[in-house]
Amino acid sequence: MGTELLAPLDLAFWHLESAAHPMHLGALAVFAPPPGADPGPDALLELLGARAAAVPRLRMRVRDVLLPVGGAAWSADPDFDVHHHVRRVRLPDDGTAPGGADFMEAATRLAGELMERPLPRGLPPWEMYLLDGPGGGPFAVLVKLHHALADGMRAVAIGAGIFDQIAPATARTRPAARPRPVPPRSLMPGPRQVAGLALGRIEDLGRAFGVGASLVRAGRLDPRGAPALRAGSSGTRRLATADLDLEAVRRVRRATGGTGNDVLLAVVAGALRRWMLERGESPRGDDPRALVPVSRRRPGGAATATGNQLSAYLLGLPVSEPDPRERLRAVREAMDRNKAAGPLRGAGAVAVLADQLPPLAHRFGAPLAGSAARMLFDVLVTSVPLPRSRLSLAGCPLSALYPMAPLARGQSLAVALTTYGSRVHIGLVGDGKALPDLEQLARCADEEMAALLAEVEESQ
């Protein structure tokens, strides 16, 4: 794989990062002990390294280029060593039996500490950690990928290469097809090509101006929602996880209409309301605003296409509404309006605007853009798709996978959700000082799902 310029949005994520605001995605994959012989940590570590090294994208690092001015490019790391990226970290031995709640508590606490650390700039920007405890039992793999390297869908495509079901297929090599002869053509574009390029550029600029105007209209001088969501960034990270019953989500969706994602967004809003009340904060007043990322990849297209391809919707989370059914209705109607406008319109499509800026603007404007995030939204809520098949590593079944989103400057909470098997797994990433009670929010999500289901079934 040769040199490849970073796409504008990738470059924006690269320059938005600072020591206190690392811009990497994460996932905590939890595996159950194998039904047969335990492969052991050394074998697992070797397998992770071999499979990660087989992914060409994970051998690429970022380097500056002369042209375009302010740009950067992906290039193969000539000194690539997978041992710089794949490590084992043993969980502390507290004398308890391996597995269960004790394991998850220790794994999430350690994963939070590891997520605080920015990825080294001189190496390919990714890391994997094998987290295991004494005495066997379950183990976890923490994956960190810089947002410049992948968006959510592409991160799944890259990370899936470690699983037993996918690694053999990606390791196969096919003989290269003989190229068909191409008739000679002029190096200069023809009139139709010039007209097409000009028209496309005019449409892009028009879209960018539209998004920019929406961005100005949507900006706020005062952030909203819970005081904890308005806390300054400390650079620390705390993780918490929640698990919802997928069948409960489907039952609510069938009874109320809309989508499963609408139901999950309403659960997030209700969980925030419960959490605020437990903290003694009034949920009345201005509702917090969520940024809901949307993939711009075409259905059926390759998830491995290079570059981030994202837009987003802005959604007011109706935490001031006390009725769970009304919260769901408000979310569904707002998301219907967003979808009718499309992912390329509105202030949430700020990524579209980033695609139109030159590299030099990203290099010098990143601090300003990062600080402006809190004027636009209060919390990130994103859904990450997973393969529907059952997955394993070295014969050890995957029991849960918790996605993790980065925190923008001035943000203290990011919520990521994914569906695997019969469960919806939620990964909560919070600023460690602003949200020391993040586990309470995770518990509130489970309680809100149960309450919403009970309200819907009672009304039928």
CSV table of C-alpha atoms in Angstrom, one decimal:
chain,number,residue,atom,x,y,z
A,1,MET,CA,0.0,0.0,0.0
A,2,GLY,CA,1.5,3.3,-1.1
A,3,THR,CA,1.2,6.9,0.1
A,4,GLU,CA,-2.4,8.2,0.4
A,5,LEU,CA,-3.4,11.7,1.4
A,6,LEU,CA,-5.7,12.0,4.5
A,7,ALA,CA,-9.2,13.0,3.5
A,8,PRO,CA,-10.3,16.4,4.9
A,9,LEU,CA,-12.4,14.9,7.7
A,10,ASP,CA,-9.7,12.5,8.7
A,11,LEU,CA,-7.3,15.5,8.8
A,12,ALA,CA,-9.7,17.3,11.0
A,13,PHE,CA,-9.8,14.5,13.5
A,14,TRP,CA,-6.0,14.2,13.4
A,15,HIS,CA,-5.6,17.9,14.3
A,16,LEU,CA,-8.5,18.1,16.8
A,17,GLU,CA,-6.5,15.8,19.1
A,18,SER,CA,-4.6,17.1,22.1
A,19,ALA,CA,-3.1,15.4,25.2
A,20,ALA,CA,-6.3,16.0,27.2
A,21,HIS,CA,-8.6,15.2,24.3
A,22,PRO,CA,-7.5,12.0,22.5
A,23,MET,CA,-9.5,11.3,19.4
A,24,HIS,CA,-9.6,7.5,19.3
A,25,LEU,CA,-12.5,5.2,19.1
A,26,GLY,CA,-12.6,2.1,21.3
A,27,ALA,CA,-14.3,-1.2,21.9
A,28,LEU,CA,-14.1,-3.5,24.9
A,29,ALA,CA,-14.8,-7.1,23.7
A,30,VAL,CA,-15.5,-9.6,26.4
A,31,PHE,CA,-14.9,-13.3,25.8
A,32,ALA,CA,-16.1,-16.3,27.7
A,33,PRO,CA,-13.8,-19.3,28.4
A,34,PRO,CA,-13.6,-21.8,25.6
A,35,PRO,CA,-15.7,-25.0,25.7
A,36,GLY,CA,-12.4,-26.9,25.2
A,37,ALA,CA,-8.9,-26.4,26.3
A,38,ASP,CA,-7.9,-22.8,27.3
A,39,PRO,CA,-5.6,-21.3,24.7
A,40,GLY,CA,-3.7,-19.4,27.4
A,41,PRO,CA,-2.7,-15.7,27.4
A,42,ASP,CA,0.6,-16.2,25.5
A,43,ALA,CA,-1.2,-17.9,22.6
A,44,LEU,CA,-4.0,-15.3,22.6
A,45,LEU,CA,-1.5,-12.5,22.5
A,46,GLU,CA,0.4,-14.1,19.6
A,47,LEU,CA,-2.9,-14.7,17.7
A,48,LEU,CA,-4.0,-11.1,18.2
A,49,GLY,CA,-0.6,-9.8,16.9
A,50,ALA,CA,-0.7,-12.1,13.8
A,51,ARG,CA,-4.2,-11.2,12.8
A,52,ALA,CA,-3.7,-7.5,13.4
A,53,ALA,CA,-0.5,-7.5,11.4
A,54,ALA,CA,-2.3,-9.1,8.5
A,55,VAL,CA,-4.6,-6.0,8.1
A,56,PRO,CA,-2.7,-3.7,5.7
A,57,ARG,CA,-4.3,-0.5,7.1
A,58,LEU,CA,-2.9,-1.2,10.5
A,59,ARG,CA,0.6,-0.9,9.1
A,60,MET,CA,0.1,2.7,8.0
A,61,ARG,CA,1.2,5.8,9.9
A,62,VAL,CA,0.6,9.5,9.4
A,63,ARG,CA,3.3,11.9,8.1
A,64,ASP,CA,3.3,15.5,7.0
A,65,VAL,CA,3.6,16.4,3.3
A,66,LEU,CA,4.8,19.5,1.5
A,67,LEU,CA,1.8,19.6,-0.8
A,68,PRO,CA,-1.0,20.3,-0.2
A,69,VAL,CA,0.2,22.8,2.3
A,70,GLY,CA,-0.9,21.7,5.8
A,71,GLY,CA,-1.8,18.2,4.5
A,72,ALA,CA,-0.7,14.8,5.7
A,73,ALA,CA,-0.6,11.3,4.2
A,74,TRP,CA,-0.8,7.7,5.2
A,75,SER,CA,2.3,5.8,4.4
A,76,ALA,CA,3.6,2.3,5.3
A,77,ASP,CA,5.7,2.2,8.4
A,78,PRO,CA,9.1,0.8,7.4
A,79,ASP,CA,9.8,-0.2,11.0
A,80,PHE,CA,6.4,-1.7,11.8
A,81,ASP,CA,6.5,-4.0,14.8
A,82,VAL,CA,3.2,-5.4,16.0
A,83,HIS,CA,4.6,-5.8,19.5
A,84,HIS,CA,4.5,-2.0,19.8
A,85,HIS,CA,0.7,-2.2,19.5
A,86,VAL,CA,-0.5,-5.4,21.1
A,87,ARG,CA,0.1,-5.9,24.8
A,88,ARG,CA,-1.1,-7.9,27.7
A,89,VAL,CA,-2.3,-6.2,31.0
A,90,ARG,CA,-3.2,-8.5,33.9
A,91,LEU,CA,-6.1,-7.5,36.0
A,92,PRO,CA,-5.3,-7.2,39.8
A,93,ASP,CA,-5.8,-10.2,41.9
A,94,ASP,CA,-8.2,-9.2,44.6
A,95,GLY,CA,-8.8,-12.7,45.9
A,96,THR,CA,-12.3,-13.0,44.4
A,97,ALA,CA,-13.4,-15.8,42.0
A,98,PRO,CA,-12.6,-15.1,38.3
A,99,GLY,CA,-15.4,-13.8,36.1
A,100,GLY,CA,-18.8,-12.2,36.7
A,101,ALA,CA,-19.3,-8.7,38.0
A,102,ASP,CA,-15.9,-8.5,39.6
A,103,PHE,CA,-14.2,-9.2,36.3
A,104,MET,CA,-16.3,-6.6,34.4
A,105,GLU,CA,-15.7,-3.9,37.1
A,106,ALA,CA,-12.0,-4.4,37.0
A,107,ALA,CA,-11.9,-4.6,33.2
A,108,THR,CA,-13.9,-1.4,32.7
A,109,ARG,CA,-11.9,0.5,35.3
A,110,LEU,CA,-8.6,-0.5,33.6
A,111,ALA,CA,-10.0,0.2,30.1
A,112,GLY,CA,-10.9,3.7,31.3
A,113,GLU,CA,-7.3,4.3,32.3
A,114,LEU,CA,-6.0,3.0,29.0
A,115,MET,CA,-8.5,5.1,27.0
A,116,GLU,CA,-7.1,8.2,28.7
A,117,ARG,CA,-3.7,7.8,26.9
A,118,PRO,CA,-3.4,9.3,23.4
A,119,LEU,CA,-1.9,7.1,20.8
A,120,PRO,CA,1.7,7.7,19.9
A,121,ARG,CA,2.0,10.0,16.9
A,122,GLY,CA,5.0,8.4,15.2
A,123,LEU,CA,3.5,4.9,14.9
A,124,PRO,CA,0.4,3.5,13.2
A,125,PRO,CA,-2.4,5.0,15.4
A,126,TRP,CA,-3.9,1.9,17.0
A,127,GLU,CA,-3.4,-0.4,20.0
A,128,MET,CA,-4.9,-3.6,21.4
A,129,TYR,CA,-4.7,-4.8,24.9
A,130,LEU,CA,-5.4,-8.3,26.2
A,131,LEU,CA,-7.0,-7.9,29.7
A,132,ASP,CA,-7.1,-11.1,31.7
A,133,GLY,CA,-7.1,-12.0,35.3
A,134,PRO,CA,-5.5,-14.7,37.4
A,135,GLY,CA,-7.0,-18.2,37.4
A,136,GLY,CA,-8.4,-18.3,33.9
A,137,GLY,CA,-12.0,-17.4,33.3
A,138,PRO,CA,-13.3,-14.7,30.9
A,139,PHE,CA,-10.9,-12.2,29.3
A,140,ALA,CA,-11.3,-9.0,27.4
A,141,VAL,CA,-9.7,-7.3,24.4
A,142,LEU,CA,-9.6,-3.5,24.3
A,143,VAL,CA,-9.1,-2.0,20.8
A,144,LYS,CA,-8.2,1.6,20.3
A,145,LEU,CA,-8.3,3.1,16.7
A,146,HIS,CA,-7.7,6.8,16.0
A,147,HIS,CA,-10.7,8.4,14.5
A,148,ALA,CA,-8.6,9.6,11.5
A,149,LEU,CA,-8.0,5.9,10.8
A,150,ALA,CA,-11.6,4.8,10.8
A,151,ASP,CA,-15.2,5.8,11.4
A,152,GLY,CA,-17.6,3.5,13.2
A,153,MET,CA,-18.4,1.2,10.3
A,154,ARG,CA,-14.8,1.0,9.1
A,155,ALA,CA,-13.6,0.4,12.6
A,156,VAL,CA,-15.9,-2.6,12.8
A,157,ALA,CA,-14.5,-3.9,9.4
A,158,ILE,CA,-10.9,-3.5,10.7
A,159,GLY,CA,-11.5,-4.9,14.2
A,160,ALA,CA,-13.5,-7.8,12.8
A,161,GLY,CA,-10.2,-9.2,11.4
A,162,ILE,CA,-9.3,-10.6,14.8
A,163,PHE,CA,-12.3,-12.9,15.0
A,164,ASP,CA,-12.1,-16.6,14.0
A,165,GLN,CA,-15.0,-16.4,11.6
A,166,ILE,CA,-13.5,-13.4,9.6
A,167,ALA,CA,-9.7,-13.7,9.9
A,168,PRO,CA,-9.5,-16.8,7.7
A,169,ALA,CA,-11.5,-15.1,4.9
A,170,THR,CA,-9.4,-12.0,5.0
A,171,ALA,CA,-6.1,-14.0,5.1
A,172,ARG,CA,-6.9,-15.7,1.7
A,173,THR,CA,-5.3,-14.1,-1.3
A,174,ARG,CA,-6.8,-14.2,-4.7
A,175,PRO,CA,-4.7,-14.1,-7.9
A,176,ALA,CA,-4.7,-10.7,-9.4
A,177,ALA,CA,-6.9,-10.4,-12.4
A,178,ARG,CA,-5.1,-9.5,-15.6
A,179,PRO,CA,-5.9,-5.9,-16.4
A,180,ARG,CA,-7.9,-5.3,-19.5
A,181,PRO,CA,-6.3,-3.1,-22.2
A,182,VAL,CA,-7.5,0.5,-22.0
A,183,PRO,CA,-7.6,2.6,-25.2
A,184,PRO,CA,-5.4,5.6,-25.1
A,185,ARG,CA,-7.0,8.8,-23.9
A,186,SER,CA,-6.1,12.4,-23.5
A,187,LEU,CA,-4.6,13.5,-20.2
A,188,MET,CA,-6.7,16.7,-20.5
A,189,PRO,CA,-10.4,16.5,-19.4
A,190,GLY,CA,-12.9,17.0,-22.1
A,191,PRO,CA,-15.6,19.8,-22.1
A,192,ARG,CA,-18.2,17.5,-20.6
A,193,GLN,CA,-15.8,16.4,-17.8
A,194,VAL,CA,-14.9,20.0,-17.0
A,195,ALA,CA,-18.6,21.0,-16.9
A,196,GLY,CA,-19.3,18.0,-14.6
A,197,LEU,CA,-16.5,18.8,-12.3
A,198,ALA,CA,-17.5,22.5,-12.1
A,199,LEU,CA,-21.1,21.6,-11.5
A,200,GLY,CA,-20.2,19.2,-8.7
A,201,ARG,CA,-17.9,21.8,-7.1
A,202,ILE,CA,-20.6,24.4,-7.2
A,203,GLU,CA,-23.1,21.9,-5.6
A,204,ASP,CA,-20.5,21.1,-2.9
A,205,LEU,CA,-19.9,24.7,-2.1
A,206,GLY,CA,-23.6,25.5,-2.0
A,207,ARG,CA,-24.1,22.6,0.4
A,208,ALA,CA,-21.2,23.8,2.6
A,209,PHE,CA,-22.6,27.4,2.7
A,210,GLY,CA,-26.0,25.9,3.7
A,211,VAL,CA,-24.5,23.8,6.5
A,212,GLY,CA,-22.4,26.8,7.7
A,213,ALA,CA,-25.5,29.0,7.9
A,214,SER,CA,-27.3,26.3,9.8
A,215,LEU,CA,-24.3,25.9,12.1
A,216,VAL,CA,-24.4,29.6,13.0
A,217,ARG,CA,-28.2,29.5,13.6
A,218,ALA,CA,-27.9,26.4,15.9
A,219,GLY,CA,-24.9,27.7,17.9
A,220,ARG,CA,-25.5,28.5,21.6
A,221,LEU,CA,-23.5,30.7,24.0
A,222,ASP,CA,-24.7,28.7,26.9
A,223,PRO,CA,-24.7,24.8,26.9
A,224,ARG,CA,-27.8,23.1,28.2
A,225,GLY,CA,-28.8,20.1,30.2
A,226,ALA,CA,-27.3,18.7,33.4
A,227,PRO,CA,-24.5,20.8,35.0
A,228,ALA,CA,-22.3,17.7,34.8
A,229,LEU,CA,-22.7,17.8,31.0
A,230,ARG,CA,-21.4,21.4,31.1
A,231,ALA,CA,-18.3,20.6,33.2
A,232,GLY,CA,-14.9,21.4,31.8
A,233,SER,CA,-12.6,18.7,30.5
A,234,SER,CA,-10.1,17.2,32.8
A,235,GLY,CA,-8.5,14.7,30.4
A,236,THR,CA,-9.4,11.8,32.6
A,237,ARG,CA,-11.7,9.0,31.5
A,238,ARG,CA,-14.2,6.8,33.2
A,239,LEU,CA,-16.1,3.9,31.5
A,240,ALA,CA,-19.4,2.2,32.4
A,241,THR,CA,-21.4,-0.4,30.6
A,242,ALA,CA,-25.1,-1.4,30.3
A,243,ASP,CA,-26.9,-4.2,28.7
A,244,LEU,CA,-30.5,-4.0,27.4
A,245,ASP,CA,-32.8,-6.8,26.3
A,246,LEU,CA,-33.1,-6.6,22.5
A,247,GLU,CA,-36.5,-8.3,22.5
A,248,ALA,CA,-37.8,-5.5,24.8
A,249,VAL,CA,-36.6,-2.9,22.3
A,250,ARG,CA,-38.3,-4.7,19.5
A,251,ARG,CA,-41.6,-5.1,21.5
A,252,VAL,CA,-41.6,-1.3,22.1
A,253,ARG,CA,-40.9,-0.6,18.5
A,254,ARG,CA,-43.6,-2.9,17.2
A,255,ALA,CA,-46.1,-1.2,19.5
A,256,THR,CA,-45.2,2.4,18.9
A,257,GLY,CA,-43.8,2.5,15.4
A,258,GLY,CA,-40.6,4.2,14.3
A,259,THR,CA,-37.2,2.4,14.5
A,260,GLY,CA,-35.3,0.5,17.1
A,261,ASN,CA,-32.8,3.4,17.2
A,262,ASP,CA,-35.6,5.8,18.1
A,263,VAL,CA,-36.4,3.6,21.1
A,264,LEU,CA,-32.7,3.5,22.2
A,265,LEU,CA,-32.5,7.3,21.9
A,266,ALA,CA,-35.6,7.7,24.0
A,267,VAL,CA,-34.0,5.3,26.6
A,268,VAL,CA,-30.9,7.5,26.7
A,269,ALA,CA,-33.1,10.5,27.3
A,270,GLY,CA,-35.0,8.8,30.1
A,271,ALA,CA,-31.8,7.5,31.7
A,272,LEU,CA,-30.4,11.0,31.7
A,273,ARG,CA,-33.6,12.3,33.4
A,274,ARG,CA,-33.5,9.6,36.1
A,275,TRP,CA,-29.8,10.2,36.7
A,276,MET,CA,-30.3,14.0,37.0
A,277,LEU,CA,-33.1,13.5,39.5
A,278,GLU,CA,-30.9,11.1,41.6
A,279,ARG,CA,-28.2,13.8,41.6
A,280,GLY,CA,-30.8,16.4,42.8
A,281,GLU,CA,-30.8,18.3,39.6
A,282,SER,CA,-34.0,19.5,38.0
A,283,PRO,CA,-34.6,18.2,34.4
A,284,ARG,CA,-36.8,21.2,33.7
A,285,GLY,CA,-35.7,23.9,31.3
A,286,ASP,CA,-33.7,23.6,28.2
A,287,ASP,CA,-33.2,20.0,27.1
A,288,PRO,CA,-29.6,18.8,26.3
A,289,ARG,CA,-28.8,18.4,22.6
A,290,ALA,CA,-27.4,15.2,21.2
A,291,LEU,CA,-25.2,14.8,18.2
A,292,VAL,CA,-26.3,11.6,16.4
A,293,PRO,CA,-23.7,10.5,13.8
A,294,VAL,CA,-25.0,9.1,10.5
A,295,SER,CA,-22.9,7.1,8.0
A,296,ARG,CA,-22.7,8.5,4.5
A,297,ARG,CA,-21.6,5.2,3.1
A,298,ARG,CA,-24.1,3.9,0.5
A,299,PRO,CA,-26.1,0.8,1.5
A,300,GLY,CA,-24.3,-2.3,0.1
A,301,GLY,CA,-21.1,-0.3,-0.4
A,302,ALA,CA,-17.7,-1.4,0.9
A,303,ALA,CA,-17.2,-0.6,4.5
A,304,THR,CA,-13.5,-0.6,3.9
A,305,ALA,CA,-13.6,2.5,1.6
A,306,THR,CA,-10.9,4.9,2.8
A,307,GLY,CA,-11.7,7.9,4.8
A,308,ASN,CA,-14.3,8.9,7.3
A,309,GLN,CA,-17.7,9.2,5.6
A,310,LEU,CA,-19.9,10.8,8.3
A,311,SER,CA,-22.6,13.3,8.8
A,312,ALA,CA,-24.9,13.7,11.8
A,313,TYR,CA,-28.3,14.8,13.1
A,314,LEU,CA,-28.9,17.2,16.0
A,315,LEU,CA,-31.6,15.9,18.4
A,316,GLY,CA,-33.0,17.6,21.5
A,317,LEU,CA,-33.2,14.9,24.2
A,318,PRO,CA,-36.6,15.4,25.9
A,319,VAL,CA,-35.4,14.9,29.5
A,320,SER,CA,-37.9,17.5,30.8
A,321,GLU,CA,-40.8,15.3,29.7
A,322,PRO,CA,-41.9,13.0,32.6
A,323,ASP,CA,-43.9,10.5,30.5
A,324,PRO,CA,-41.7,7.7,28.8
A,325,ARG,CA,-44.2,7.3,26.0
A,326,GLU,CA,-44.2,11.0,25.2
A,327,ARG,CA,-40.4,11.1,25.3
A,328,LEU,CA,-40.4,8.3,22.7
A,329,ARG,CA,-42.9,10.2,20.6
A,330,ALA,CA,-40.9,13.4,20.7
A,331,VAL,CA,-37.7,11.5,19.7
A,332,ARG,CA,-39.4,9.7,16.8
A,333,GLU,CA,-40.9,12.9,15.4
A,334,ALA,CA,-37.6,14.8,15.7
A,335,MET,CA,-35.7,12.0,14.0
A,336,ASP,CA,-38.4,11.8,11.2
A,337,ARG,CA,-37.8,15.5,10.6
A,338,ASN,CA,-34.0,15.0,10.5
A,339,LYS,CA,-34.4,12.1,8.0
A,340,ALA,CA,-36.7,14.0,5.8
A,341,ALA,CA,-34.1,16.8,5.5
A,342,GLY,CA,-31.4,14.3,4.9
A,343,PRO,CA,-27.9,13.8,6.3
A,344,LEU,CA,-26.4,16.6,4.2
A,345,ARG,CA,-28.5,19.4,5.6
A,346,GLY,CA,-28.6,21.2,8.9
A,347,ALA,CA,-26.0,22.0,11.5
A,348,GLY,CA,-25.5,18.4,12.4
A,349,ALA,CA,-23.9,17.9,9.0
A,350,VAL,CA,-20.8,19.8,10.2
A,351,ALA,CA,-18.6,16.9,8.9
A,352,VAL,CA,-19.8,17.9,5.4
A,353,LEU,CA,-18.5,21.4,6.0
A,354,ALA,CA,-15.2,19.9,7.2
A,355,ASP,CA,-14.9,18.1,3.8
A,356,GLN,CA,-14.9,21.4,2.0
A,357,LEU,CA,-12.1,23.1,4.0
A,358,PRO,CA,-8.4,23.1,2.8
A,359,PRO,CA,-5.8,21.2,4.8
A,360,LEU,CA,-4.2,24.4,6.2
A,361,ALA,CA,-7.6,25.4,7.7
A,362,HIS,CA,-7.8,22.1,9.6
A,363,ARG,CA,-4.2,22.4,10.8
A,364,PHE,CA,-4.6,25.9,12.3
A,365,GLY,CA,-8.4,26.0,12.9
A,366,ALA,CA,-8.7,22.7,14.8
A,367,PRO,CA,-8.4,24.3,18.3
A,368,LEU,CA,-11.2,26.8,17.5
A,369,ALA,CA,-13.4,24.1,16.0
A,370,GLY,CA,-12.8,21.8,19.0
A,371,SER,CA,-13.8,24.5,21.4
A,372,ALA,CA,-17.0,25.3,19.4
A,373,ALA,CA,-18.3,21.7,19.8
A,374,ARG,CA,-19.9,22.5,23.2
A,375,MET,CA,-21.8,25.4,21.5
A,376,LEU,CA,-23.4,22.9,19.2
A,377,PHE,CA,-24.2,19.8,21.3
A,378,ASP,CA,-24.0,18.5,24.8
A,379,VAL,CA,-23.6,14.7,24.4
A,380,LEU,CA,-22.7,12.3,21.6
A,381,VAL,CA,-25.0,9.3,21.0
A,382,THR,CA,-23.9,6.9,18.3
A,383,SER,CA,-24.9,3.4,17.1
A,384,VAL,CA,-22.3,1.0,15.8
A,385,PRO,CA,-23.3,-2.0,13.6
A,386,LEU,CA,-21.9,-5.5,14.3
A,387,PRO,CA,-22.0,-8.6,12.2
A,388,ARG,CA,-25.0,-10.7,13.0
A,389,SER,CA,-23.1,-14.0,13.2
A,390,ARG,CA,-21.8,-15.4,16.5
A,391,LEU,CA,-18.1,-14.5,16.9
A,392,SER,CA,-15.2,-16.0,18.7
A,393,LEU,CA,-11.4,-15.6,19.3
A,394,ALA,CA,-9.3,-18.8,19.5
A,395,GLY,CA,-12.5,-20.7,20.1
A,396,CYS,CA,-13.5,-18.4,23.0
A,397,PRO,CA,-17.1,-17.1,22.3
A,398,LEU,CA,-17.6,-13.3,22.2
A,399,SER,CA,-20.2,-12.6,25.0
A,400,ALA,CA,-20.4,-8.8,24.8
A,401,LEU,CA,-18.9,-5.9,22.9
A,402,TYR,CA,-19.1,-2.3,24.3
A,403,PRO,CA,-18.2,0.4,21.8
A,404,MET,CA,-16.6,3.6,23.0
A,405,ALA,CA,-16.7,7.1,21.4
A,406,PRO,CA,-14.2,9.9,21.9
A,407,LEU,CA,-15.0,13.0,23.9
A,408,ALA,CA,-14.9,16.3,22.1
A,409,ARG,CA,-13.3,19.3,23.8
A,410,GLY,CA,-15.7,20.6,26.4
A,411,GLN,CA,-17.8,17.4,26.4
A,412,SER,CA,-18.1,15.1,29.4
A,413,LEU,CA,-20.2,12.2,28.1
A,414,ALA,CA,-20.4,10.1,25.0
A,415,VAL,CA,-22.8,7.2,24.5
A,416,ALA,CA,-22.2,4.3,22.0
A,417,LEU,CA,-24.6,1.4,21.4
A,418,THR,CA,-24.3,-1.8,19.5
A,419,THR,CA,-26.4,-4.9,19.1
A,420,TYR,CA,-25.0,-8.4,19.4
A,421,GLY,CA,-26.9,-11.6,19.9
A,422,SER,CA,-30.0,-10.9,22.0
A,423,ARG,CA,-28.6,-7.8,23.8
A,424,VAL,CA,-27.9,-4.2,23.2
A,425,HIS,CA,-24.6,-3.3,24.6
A,426,ILE,CA,-24.0,0.3,25.7
A,427,GLY,CA,-20.6,1.8,26.3
A,428,LEU,CA,-20.5,5.1,28.3
A,429,VAL,CA,-17.4,7.2,28.2
A,430,GLY,CA,-17.3,10.1,30.7
A,431,ASP,CA,-14.9,12.6,32.0
A,432,GLY,CA,-13.5,11.0,35.1
A,433,LYS,CA,-13.8,14.1,37.3
A,434,ALA,CA,-17.1,15.5,35.9
A,435,LEU,CA,-18.9,12.1,36.0
A,436,PRO,CA,-17.6,10.0,39.0
A,437,ASP,CA,-21.0,8.4,39.2
A,438,LEU,CA,-21.1,7.2,35.6
A,439,GLU,CA,-22.2,3.7,36.8
A,440,GLN,CA,-25.4,5.2,38.1
A,441,LEU,CA,-26.2,6.4,34.6
A,442,ALA,CA,-25.6,2.9,33.3
A,443,ARG,CA,-28.0,1.5,35.8
A,444,CYS,CA,-30.6,4.2,34.9
A,445,ALA,CA,-30.5,3.0,31.3
A,446,ASP,CA,-31.6,-0.5,32.3
A,447,GLU,CA,-34.3,0.9,34.6
A,448,GLU,CA,-35.6,3.2,31.9
A,449,MET,CA,-35.9,0.4,29.4
A,450,ALA,CA,-38.0,-1.7,31.8
A,451,ALA,CA,-40.2,1.3,32.6
A,452,LEU,CA,-40.7,2.2,28.9
A,453,LEU,CA,-41.7,-1.4,28.1
A,454,ALA,CA,-44.1,-1.5,31.1
A,455,GLU,CA,-45.8,1.8,30.0
A,456,VAL,CA,-46.2,0.7,26.4
A,457,GLU,CA,-47.6,-2.7,27.3
A,458,GLU,CA,-50.0,-1.2,29.9
A,459,SER,CA,-51.4,1.2,27.3
A,460,GLN,CA,-52.3,-1.6,24.9
